[in-house]
Structure formats: C-alpha cells, structure tokens
Short mmCIF file of C-alpha atoms and ligand atoms in Angstrom, two decimals:
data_model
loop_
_atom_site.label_atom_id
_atom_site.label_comp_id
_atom_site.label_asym_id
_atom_site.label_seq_id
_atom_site.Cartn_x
_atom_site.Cartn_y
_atom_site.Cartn_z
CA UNK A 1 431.79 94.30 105.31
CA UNK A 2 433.99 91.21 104.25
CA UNK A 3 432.77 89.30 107.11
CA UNK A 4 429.17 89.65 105.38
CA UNK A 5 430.43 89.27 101.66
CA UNK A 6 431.65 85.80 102.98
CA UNK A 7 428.98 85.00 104.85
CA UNK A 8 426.21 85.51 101.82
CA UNK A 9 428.73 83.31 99.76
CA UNK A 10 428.70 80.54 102.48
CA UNK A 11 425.04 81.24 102.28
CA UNK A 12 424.43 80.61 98.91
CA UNK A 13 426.80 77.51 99.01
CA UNK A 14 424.15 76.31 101.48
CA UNK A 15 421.49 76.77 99.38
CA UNK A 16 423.24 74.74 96.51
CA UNK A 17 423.30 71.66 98.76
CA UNK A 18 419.96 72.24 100.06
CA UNK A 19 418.29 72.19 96.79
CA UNK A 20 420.28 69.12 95.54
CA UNK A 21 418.67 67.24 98.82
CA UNK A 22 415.31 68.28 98.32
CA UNK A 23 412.90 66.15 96.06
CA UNK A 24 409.63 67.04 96.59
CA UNK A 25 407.19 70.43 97.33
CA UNK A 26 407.39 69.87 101.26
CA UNK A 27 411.02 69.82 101.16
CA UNK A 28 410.97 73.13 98.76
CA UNK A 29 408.80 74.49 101.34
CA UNK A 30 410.98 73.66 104.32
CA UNK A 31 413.92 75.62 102.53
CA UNK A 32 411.30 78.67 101.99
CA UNK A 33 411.06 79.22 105.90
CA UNK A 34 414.93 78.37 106.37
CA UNK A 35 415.69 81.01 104.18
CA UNK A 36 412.67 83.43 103.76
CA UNK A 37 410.75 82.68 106.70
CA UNK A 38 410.43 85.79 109.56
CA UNK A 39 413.19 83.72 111.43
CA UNK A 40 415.17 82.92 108.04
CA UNK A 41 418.58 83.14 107.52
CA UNK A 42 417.57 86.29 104.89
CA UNK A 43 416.21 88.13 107.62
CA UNK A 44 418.49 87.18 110.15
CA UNK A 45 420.97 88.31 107.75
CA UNK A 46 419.53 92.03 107.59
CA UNK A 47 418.96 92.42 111.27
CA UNK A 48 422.62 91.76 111.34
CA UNK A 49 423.90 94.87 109.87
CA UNK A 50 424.93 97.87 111.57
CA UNK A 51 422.16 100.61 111.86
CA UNK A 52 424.57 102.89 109.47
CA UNK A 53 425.03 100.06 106.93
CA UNK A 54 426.90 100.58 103.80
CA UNK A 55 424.10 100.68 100.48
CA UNK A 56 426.05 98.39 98.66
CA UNK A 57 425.83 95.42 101.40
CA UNK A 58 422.10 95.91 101.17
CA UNK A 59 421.49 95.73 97.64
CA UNK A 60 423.75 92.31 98.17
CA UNK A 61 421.30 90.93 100.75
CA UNK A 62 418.43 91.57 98.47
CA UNK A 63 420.03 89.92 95.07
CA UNK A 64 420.68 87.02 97.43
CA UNK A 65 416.77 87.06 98.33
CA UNK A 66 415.61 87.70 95.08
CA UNK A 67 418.01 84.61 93.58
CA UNK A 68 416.99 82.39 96.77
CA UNK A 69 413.42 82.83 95.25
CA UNK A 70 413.76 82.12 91.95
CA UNK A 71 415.80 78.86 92.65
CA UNK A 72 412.78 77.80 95.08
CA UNK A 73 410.30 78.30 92.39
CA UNK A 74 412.40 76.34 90.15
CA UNK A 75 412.63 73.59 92.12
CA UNK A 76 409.06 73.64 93.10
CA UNK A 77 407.80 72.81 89.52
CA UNK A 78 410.56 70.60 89.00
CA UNK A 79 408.98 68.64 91.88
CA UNK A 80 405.41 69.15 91.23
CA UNK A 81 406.12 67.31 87.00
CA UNK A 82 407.74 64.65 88.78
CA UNK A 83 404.79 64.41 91.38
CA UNK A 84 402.56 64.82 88.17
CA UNK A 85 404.02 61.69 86.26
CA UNK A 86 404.28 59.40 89.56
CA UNK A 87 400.73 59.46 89.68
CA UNK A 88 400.01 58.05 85.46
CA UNK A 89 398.81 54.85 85.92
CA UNK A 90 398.82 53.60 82.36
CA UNK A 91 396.43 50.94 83.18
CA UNK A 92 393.71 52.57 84.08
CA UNK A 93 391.04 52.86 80.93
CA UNK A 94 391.20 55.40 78.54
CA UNK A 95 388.15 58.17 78.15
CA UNK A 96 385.56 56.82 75.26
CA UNK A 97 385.81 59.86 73.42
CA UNK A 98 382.26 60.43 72.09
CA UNK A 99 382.04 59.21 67.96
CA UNK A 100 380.41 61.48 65.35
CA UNK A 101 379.01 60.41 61.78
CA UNK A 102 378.06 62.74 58.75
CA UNK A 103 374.97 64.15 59.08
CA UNK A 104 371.79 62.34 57.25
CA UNK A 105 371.43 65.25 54.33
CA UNK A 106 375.43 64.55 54.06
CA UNK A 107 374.34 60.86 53.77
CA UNK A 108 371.56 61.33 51.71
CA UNK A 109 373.39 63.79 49.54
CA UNK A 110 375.95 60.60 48.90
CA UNK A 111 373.42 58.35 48.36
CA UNK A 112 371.87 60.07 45.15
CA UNK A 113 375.01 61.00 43.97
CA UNK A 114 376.19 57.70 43.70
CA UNK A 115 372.92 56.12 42.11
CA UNK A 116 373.22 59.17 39.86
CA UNK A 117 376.89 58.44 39.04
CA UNK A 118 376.14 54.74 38.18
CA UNK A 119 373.94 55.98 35.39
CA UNK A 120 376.75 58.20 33.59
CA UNK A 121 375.53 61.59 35.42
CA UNK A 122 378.30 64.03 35.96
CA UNK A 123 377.84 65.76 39.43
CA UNK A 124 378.35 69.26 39.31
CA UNK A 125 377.37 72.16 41.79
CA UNK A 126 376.17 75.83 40.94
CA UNK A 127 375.86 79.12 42.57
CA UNK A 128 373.53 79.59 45.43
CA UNK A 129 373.30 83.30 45.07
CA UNK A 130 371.93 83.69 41.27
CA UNK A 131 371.20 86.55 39.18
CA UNK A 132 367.88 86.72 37.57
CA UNK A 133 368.64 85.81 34.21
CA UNK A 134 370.11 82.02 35.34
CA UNK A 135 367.42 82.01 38.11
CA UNK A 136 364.31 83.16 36.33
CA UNK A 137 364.55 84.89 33.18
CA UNK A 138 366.54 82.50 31.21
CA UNK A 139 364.10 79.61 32.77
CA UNK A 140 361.14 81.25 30.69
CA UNK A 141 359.45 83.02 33.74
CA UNK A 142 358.82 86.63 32.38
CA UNK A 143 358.98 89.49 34.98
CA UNK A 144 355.44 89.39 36.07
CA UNK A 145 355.24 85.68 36.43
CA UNK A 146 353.66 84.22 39.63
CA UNK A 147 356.75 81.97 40.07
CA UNK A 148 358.97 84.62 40.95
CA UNK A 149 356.43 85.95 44.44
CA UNK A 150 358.76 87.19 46.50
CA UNK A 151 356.36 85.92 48.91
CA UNK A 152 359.06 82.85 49.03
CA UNK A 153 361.99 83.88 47.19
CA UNK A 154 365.15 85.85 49.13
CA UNK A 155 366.02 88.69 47.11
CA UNK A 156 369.88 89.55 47.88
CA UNK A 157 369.57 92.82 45.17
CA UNK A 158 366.93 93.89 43.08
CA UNK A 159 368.61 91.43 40.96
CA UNK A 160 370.25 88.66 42.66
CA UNK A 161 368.53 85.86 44.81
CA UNK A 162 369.11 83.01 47.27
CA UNK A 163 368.39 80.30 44.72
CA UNK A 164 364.65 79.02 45.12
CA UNK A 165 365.68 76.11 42.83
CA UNK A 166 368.43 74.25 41.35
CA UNK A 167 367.21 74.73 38.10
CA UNK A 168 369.73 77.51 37.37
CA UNK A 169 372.15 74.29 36.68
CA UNK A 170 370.40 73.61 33.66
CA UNK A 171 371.76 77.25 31.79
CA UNK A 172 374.86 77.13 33.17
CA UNK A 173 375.50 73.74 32.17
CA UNK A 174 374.50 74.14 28.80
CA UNK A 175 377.28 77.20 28.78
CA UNK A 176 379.52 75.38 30.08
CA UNK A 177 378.99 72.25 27.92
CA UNK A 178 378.44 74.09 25.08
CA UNK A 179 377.02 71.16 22.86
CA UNK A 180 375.23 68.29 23.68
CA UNK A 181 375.82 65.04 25.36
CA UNK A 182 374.61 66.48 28.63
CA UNK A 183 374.20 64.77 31.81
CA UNK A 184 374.23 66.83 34.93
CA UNK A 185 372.90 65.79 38.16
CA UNK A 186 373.40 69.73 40.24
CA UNK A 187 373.27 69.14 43.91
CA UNK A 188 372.90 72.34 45.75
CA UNK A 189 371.15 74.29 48.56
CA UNK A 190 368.17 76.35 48.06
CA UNK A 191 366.03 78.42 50.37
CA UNK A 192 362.45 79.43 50.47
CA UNK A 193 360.30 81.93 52.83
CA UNK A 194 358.76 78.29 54.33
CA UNK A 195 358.36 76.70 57.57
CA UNK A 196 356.28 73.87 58.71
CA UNK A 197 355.87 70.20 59.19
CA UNK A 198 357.65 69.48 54.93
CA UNK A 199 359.24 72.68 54.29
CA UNK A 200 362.26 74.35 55.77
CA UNK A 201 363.70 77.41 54.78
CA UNK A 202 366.81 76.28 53.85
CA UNK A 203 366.83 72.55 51.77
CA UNK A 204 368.63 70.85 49.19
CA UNK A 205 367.28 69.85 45.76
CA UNK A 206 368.84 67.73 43.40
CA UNK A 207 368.42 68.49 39.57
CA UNK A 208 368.97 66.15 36.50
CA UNK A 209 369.46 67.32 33.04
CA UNK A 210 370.07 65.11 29.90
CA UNK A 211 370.23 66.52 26.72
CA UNK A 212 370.93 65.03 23.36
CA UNK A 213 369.38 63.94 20.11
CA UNK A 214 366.63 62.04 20.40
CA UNK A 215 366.02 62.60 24.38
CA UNK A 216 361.99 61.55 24.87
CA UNK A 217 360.18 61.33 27.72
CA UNK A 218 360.83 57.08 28.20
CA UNK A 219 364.18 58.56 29.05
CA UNK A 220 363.00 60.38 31.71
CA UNK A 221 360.42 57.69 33.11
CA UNK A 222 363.29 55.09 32.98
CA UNK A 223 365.78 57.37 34.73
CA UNK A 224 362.81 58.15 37.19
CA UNK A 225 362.53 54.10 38.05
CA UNK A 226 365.89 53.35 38.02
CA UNK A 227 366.35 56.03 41.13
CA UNK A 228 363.15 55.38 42.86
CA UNK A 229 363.83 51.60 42.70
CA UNK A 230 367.34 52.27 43.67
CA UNK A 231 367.16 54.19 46.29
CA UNK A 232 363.84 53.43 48.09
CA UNK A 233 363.35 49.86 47.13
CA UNK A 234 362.77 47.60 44.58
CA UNK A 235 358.82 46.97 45.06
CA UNK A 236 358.49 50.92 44.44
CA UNK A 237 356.60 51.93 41.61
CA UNK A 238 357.08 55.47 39.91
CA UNK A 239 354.05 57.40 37.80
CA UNK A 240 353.70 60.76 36.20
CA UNK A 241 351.20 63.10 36.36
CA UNK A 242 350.42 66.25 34.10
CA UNK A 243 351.93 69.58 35.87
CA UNK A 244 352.90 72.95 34.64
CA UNK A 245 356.85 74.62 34.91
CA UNK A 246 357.81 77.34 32.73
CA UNK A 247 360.78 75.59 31.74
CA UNK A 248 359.78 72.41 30.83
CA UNK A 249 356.76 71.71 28.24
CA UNK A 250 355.04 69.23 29.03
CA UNK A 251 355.82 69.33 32.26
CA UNK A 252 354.75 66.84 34.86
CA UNK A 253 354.44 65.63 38.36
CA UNK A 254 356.41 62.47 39.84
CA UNK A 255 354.91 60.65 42.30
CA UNK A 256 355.90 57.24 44.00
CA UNK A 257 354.11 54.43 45.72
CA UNK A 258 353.80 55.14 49.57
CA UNK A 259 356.23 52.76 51.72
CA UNK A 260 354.22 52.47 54.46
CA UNK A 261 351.02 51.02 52.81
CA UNK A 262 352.77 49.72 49.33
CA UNK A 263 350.68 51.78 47.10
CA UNK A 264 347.48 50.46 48.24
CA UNK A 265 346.48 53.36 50.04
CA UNK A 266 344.97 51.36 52.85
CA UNK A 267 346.75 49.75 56.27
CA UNK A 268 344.50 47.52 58.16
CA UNK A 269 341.27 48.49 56.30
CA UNK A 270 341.83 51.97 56.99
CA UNK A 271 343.34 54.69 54.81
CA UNK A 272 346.49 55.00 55.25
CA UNK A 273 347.80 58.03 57.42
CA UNK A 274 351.18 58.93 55.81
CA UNK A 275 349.90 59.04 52.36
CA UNK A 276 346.06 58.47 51.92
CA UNK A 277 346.13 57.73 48.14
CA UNK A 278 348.69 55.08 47.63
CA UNK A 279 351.17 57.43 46.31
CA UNK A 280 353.78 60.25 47.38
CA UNK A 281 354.84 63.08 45.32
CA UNK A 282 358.65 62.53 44.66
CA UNK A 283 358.75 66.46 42.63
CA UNK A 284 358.82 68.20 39.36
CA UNK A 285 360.50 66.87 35.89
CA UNK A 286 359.16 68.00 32.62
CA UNK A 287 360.60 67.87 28.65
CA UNK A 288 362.94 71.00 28.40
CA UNK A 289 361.46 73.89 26.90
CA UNK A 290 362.96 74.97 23.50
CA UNK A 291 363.39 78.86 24.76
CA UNK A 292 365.92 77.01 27.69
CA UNK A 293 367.47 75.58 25.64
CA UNK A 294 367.88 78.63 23.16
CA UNK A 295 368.84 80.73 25.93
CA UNK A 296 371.30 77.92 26.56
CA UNK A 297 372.61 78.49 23.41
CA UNK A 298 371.75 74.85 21.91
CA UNK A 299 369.55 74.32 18.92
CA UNK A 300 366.32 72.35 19.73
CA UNK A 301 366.70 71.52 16.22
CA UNK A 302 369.03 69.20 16.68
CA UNK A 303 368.61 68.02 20.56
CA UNK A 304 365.92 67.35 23.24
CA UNK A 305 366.07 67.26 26.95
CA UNK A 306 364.37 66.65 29.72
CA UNK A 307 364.80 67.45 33.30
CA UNK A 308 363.62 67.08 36.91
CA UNK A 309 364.42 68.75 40.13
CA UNK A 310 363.67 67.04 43.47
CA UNK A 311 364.42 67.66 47.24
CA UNK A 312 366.75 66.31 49.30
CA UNK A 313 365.16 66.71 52.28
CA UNK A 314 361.67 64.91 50.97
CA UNK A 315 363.21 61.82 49.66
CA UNK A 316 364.76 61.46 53.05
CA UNK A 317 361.89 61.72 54.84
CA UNK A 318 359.35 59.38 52.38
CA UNK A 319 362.23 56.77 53.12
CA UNK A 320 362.73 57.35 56.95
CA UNK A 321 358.94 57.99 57.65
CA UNK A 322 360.15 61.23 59.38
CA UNK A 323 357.30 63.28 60.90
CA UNK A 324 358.61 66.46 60.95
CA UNK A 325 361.35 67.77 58.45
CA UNK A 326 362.15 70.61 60.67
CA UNK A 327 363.96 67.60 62.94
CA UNK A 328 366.68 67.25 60.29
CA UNK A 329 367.78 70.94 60.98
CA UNK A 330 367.03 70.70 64.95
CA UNK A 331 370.38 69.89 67.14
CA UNK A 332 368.28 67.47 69.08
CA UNK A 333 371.54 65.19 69.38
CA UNK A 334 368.98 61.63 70.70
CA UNK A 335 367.14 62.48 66.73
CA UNK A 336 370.20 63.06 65.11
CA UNK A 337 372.34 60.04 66.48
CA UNK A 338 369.73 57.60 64.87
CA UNK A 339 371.60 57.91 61.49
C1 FA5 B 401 360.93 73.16 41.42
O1 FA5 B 401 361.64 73.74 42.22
C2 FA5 B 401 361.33 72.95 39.99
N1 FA5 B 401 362.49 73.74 39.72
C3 FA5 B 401 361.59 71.46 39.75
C4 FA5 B 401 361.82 71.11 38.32
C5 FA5 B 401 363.11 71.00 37.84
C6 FA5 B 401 360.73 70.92 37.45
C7 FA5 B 401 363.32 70.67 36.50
C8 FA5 B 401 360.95 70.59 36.14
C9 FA5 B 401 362.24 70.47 35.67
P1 FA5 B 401 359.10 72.60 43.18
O2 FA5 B 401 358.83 74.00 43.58
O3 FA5 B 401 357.90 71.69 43.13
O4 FA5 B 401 359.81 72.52 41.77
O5 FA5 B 401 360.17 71.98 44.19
C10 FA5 B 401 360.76 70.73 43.93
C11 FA5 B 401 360.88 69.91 45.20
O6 FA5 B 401 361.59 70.62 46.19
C12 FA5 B 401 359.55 69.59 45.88
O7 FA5 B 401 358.93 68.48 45.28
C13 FA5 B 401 360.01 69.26 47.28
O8 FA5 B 401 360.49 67.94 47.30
C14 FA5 B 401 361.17 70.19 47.48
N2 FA5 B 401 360.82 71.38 48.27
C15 FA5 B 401 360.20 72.51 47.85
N3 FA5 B 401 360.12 73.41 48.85
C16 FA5 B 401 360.69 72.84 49.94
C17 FA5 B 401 360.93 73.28 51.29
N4 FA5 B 401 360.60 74.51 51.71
N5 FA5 B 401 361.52 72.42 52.14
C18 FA5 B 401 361.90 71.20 51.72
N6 FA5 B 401 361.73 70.73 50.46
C19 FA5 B 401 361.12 71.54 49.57
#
C-alpha cells in the first residue's frame, strides 16, 4: 500500500515535468496515451493491484486519473491560443465591412426640415394615433362627412385613428402655443387603406402652419416658392389652383412645374409622359378656417392663418423621377443603395 502511495506521487511528479516540456496539441496528445492510453501508466497502475485491493488505494488511482485529465485539457487550450495567435498575420488586409447611409425618407425628411428651419419654422412632431376630435372633429369635418370613409382611414377604437393626415398639428399647436406667432412645420407618419404605383399605406406628410395678424394668402404663395425653388430647383415655378378642405376656406391645390419637361408639357414634340400638362401636384394648403382656429382656442378676430400639408414620399419622387413609390418601402438593397 505505501509502495503504491509513492509510486502515484512519483507519478504525478512525472506529469509536472511532462507538461512543462510540452508546447503544443501533439505533445498534449502524446502525454494522453502515456498516461491514459490502454497501455498508460493509469492503467498499468490498476492492473497492478492485488485482486483483494484495499478501497481507499482505488479511489487514489482514480483522483490521480481524474487530475491527469484536467491538467491535459488545460494544457491543450493553452496550446491551441498560442497556435491561434502564431497564425495573425497583421498584414494581411482587413475585411471592407459593408457601409450604410440613412435611408432617402430619413434624407428627405432632413432636407425639408432644414429649408423649413431657414424660414423661422419651428419643427415639431405630433401623435400618430389621434382621437377624433384633433383628427377630424376639431378640423371642421362633422360626423357624416365623406372625409372621414373608413374606406382609407385605420380606426384603432371607435374613437381613435392611425392619423390619415398631419393636420392634427395644427390644434395641438395652437394649444400648445396658446397665442399667436405660430410657425409649425409637423413632420410625422400617416397611413391610409392605399396601395399602388403613388400611394403606400404608410407615408409621411409634412404640415406648415403660420398664424398671426395679418397672415394672407401672398404668405402662403411666397412660402410655397421659397420651398419649391429650394428644394427642387431654382427654374421651378409654383401655382395654385381652387380645391376644397374642411379646414381651410379657400382652400386650394399646389401644383409645380414638371422637371422632366420644364413646365412645357411636351419632350421632343410629344407630351410628356411623367406629367402630361406641364405641371405636378405638390398637395393641399388652404387659408385656415375660423372654426380651427376657434376650436384652437384663438380669436380669428385678431389673427389669420394659413396652412398646407404635403407628402414626403411625393416630393421625393417628383425630384428623383421614381416610378414606383412602393420602391422606397421595398428592401431591394441595388434600389436603395442609389441614395
Ligand atoms: C391632406 O391630407 C390635407 N390634410 C392637406 C392639407 C393640410 C390641406 C393643410 C390644407 C391645409 P391630401 O389628402 O390631398 O390632403 O394629402 C396630402 C398629400 O399627401 C398628397 O398631395 C400626397 O402628396 C400625399 N399622399 C396622400 N396619400 C398618400 C399615400 N397613400 N401615399 C403617399 N403619399 C400620399
């Protein structure tokens, strides 16, 4: 019994040494068989004791195997991170790690903002899911209006909705304002029940409101010029046409002059394809209606406003000649990477 006690001592000296020698995963591997293999000195070691062995010199023998195995697996990754860093060779090139950009509503979204910003317009953003009185009611559009079919509007509750417009800004604003200078531009999503070539069911429309004494509608065409000009090009040219919104009176119609055949309607003697007329219809804008802007609680007394609400998503397209607006929204990453 000594005899052995010694011997798995001189043993596990051995190991010691052996493990300081070895350096890489064939040498750990080498020691495995020495001491684990069929042949090892573990086994050899077992075979060795007398058929009536004492317990306690077996549960020695199998510490010693259990220890000899950890200490090999040790070594093993010790080996395998040297191995790992022997083979960086810092001169070979670096991945090119693909490089994103913000995505063209994101763009275009900064774009009007900023001409917006120039002009004194404070940017704000209101709530996408509305309640009818900000969405509708408060607008001027009575319950049995034709502006609120549900035909295109997303009802969350009887009385709550997906916001249709942005035009919701313009009570809130007045709220939160409380008296007049105002001079909002509301930047927001809004969603529709439409799909096709210029509508998506999710879009972005961006809505002005200026209020103050005096506020005619040579305000609006001159804020209407300045953008257009601004952000399509100087040779555009901006006209209004008569239009009806229940929250504006008069209301009207902007339209610009088409990009592709300058406003002439025509591109090599024949009409042109991408607008037909000459001119493009930039969106609503309109005088604000007195009941707004009593529901607002202002007195049109004593201020006028006028406001216009636009898409995103349109402007984008009349200045990228985009066929299709439904590309914006696709993940067609060849489309998308032209921005
Ligand atoms: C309105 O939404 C009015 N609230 C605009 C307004 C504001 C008028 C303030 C007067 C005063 P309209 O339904 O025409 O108007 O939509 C405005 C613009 O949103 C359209 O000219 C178009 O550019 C854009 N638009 C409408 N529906 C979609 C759609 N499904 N996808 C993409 N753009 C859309």
């Amino acid at each position: 019994m000594v005899a052995k006690v010694t011997e798995i001592e001189q043993i596990r000296h051995e190991l010691d040494n052996d493990l300081k020698k070895s350096g890489s995963s064939a040498d750990v591997d080498k020691l495995r068989s020495k001491y684990l293999g069929k042949q090892g000195v573990v086994n050899l070691l077992f075979r060795s004791l007398p058929v009536k062995t004492n317990p306690h010199l077996g549960q020695a023998i199998n510490e010693l195997k259990n220890l000899i195995k950890d200490r090999l697996s040790a070594k093993l990754t010790e080996t395998l991170s040297h191995a790992e860093q022997d083979i960086l060779d810092v001169t070979v090139p670096g991945q090119i790690i693909p490089q994103g950009s913000l995505h063209l509503v994101t763009q275009a979204i900064e774009d009007i903002e900023n001409i917006f910003l120039k002009l004194g317009f404070a940017r704000r953003r209101y709530p996408e899911v509305e309640t009818d009185w900000y969405y509708a009611e408060g607008l001027n559009i009575p319950k049995d209006h034709p502006a609120r079919d549900d035909q295109e509007t997303f009802y969350v509750t009887d009385n709550t909705v997906l916001t249709a417009h942005t035009s919701n800004g313009q009570l809130r604003e007045m709220e939160l304002k409380k008296t007049p200078p105002i001079k909002m531009i509301n930047i927001g999503k809004t969603y529709r029940r439409q799909t096709d070539a210029t509508h998506t069911p999710m879009f972005h429309q961006f809505e002005g409101l200026v209020i103050e004494k005096g506020i005619n509608i040579t305000h609006l065409l001159g804020v209407t010029e300045y953008f257009a000009k601004s952000y399509f090009g100087q040779e555009r040219q901006t006209r209004l046409r008569p239009h009806h919104f229940q929250f504006t009176e008069p209301s009207f119609e902007i339209d610009i002059t088409c990009g592709v055949c300058q406003g002439t309607g025509m591109v090599h003697k024949l009409p042109c394809k991408v607008c037909k007329s000459g001119w493009l219809e930039l969106g609503g804008a309109g005088m604000v209606h007195p009941n707004v802007l009593r529901n607002g609680g202002l007195n049109p007394e004593n201020c006028s406003g006028f406001a216009f609400g636009w898409g995103v998503e349109r402007v984008l397209m009349m200045k990228s000649n985009l066929p299709d607006l439904r590309l914006v929204y696709s993940d067609d990453i060849r489309f998308l990477k032209q921005f």
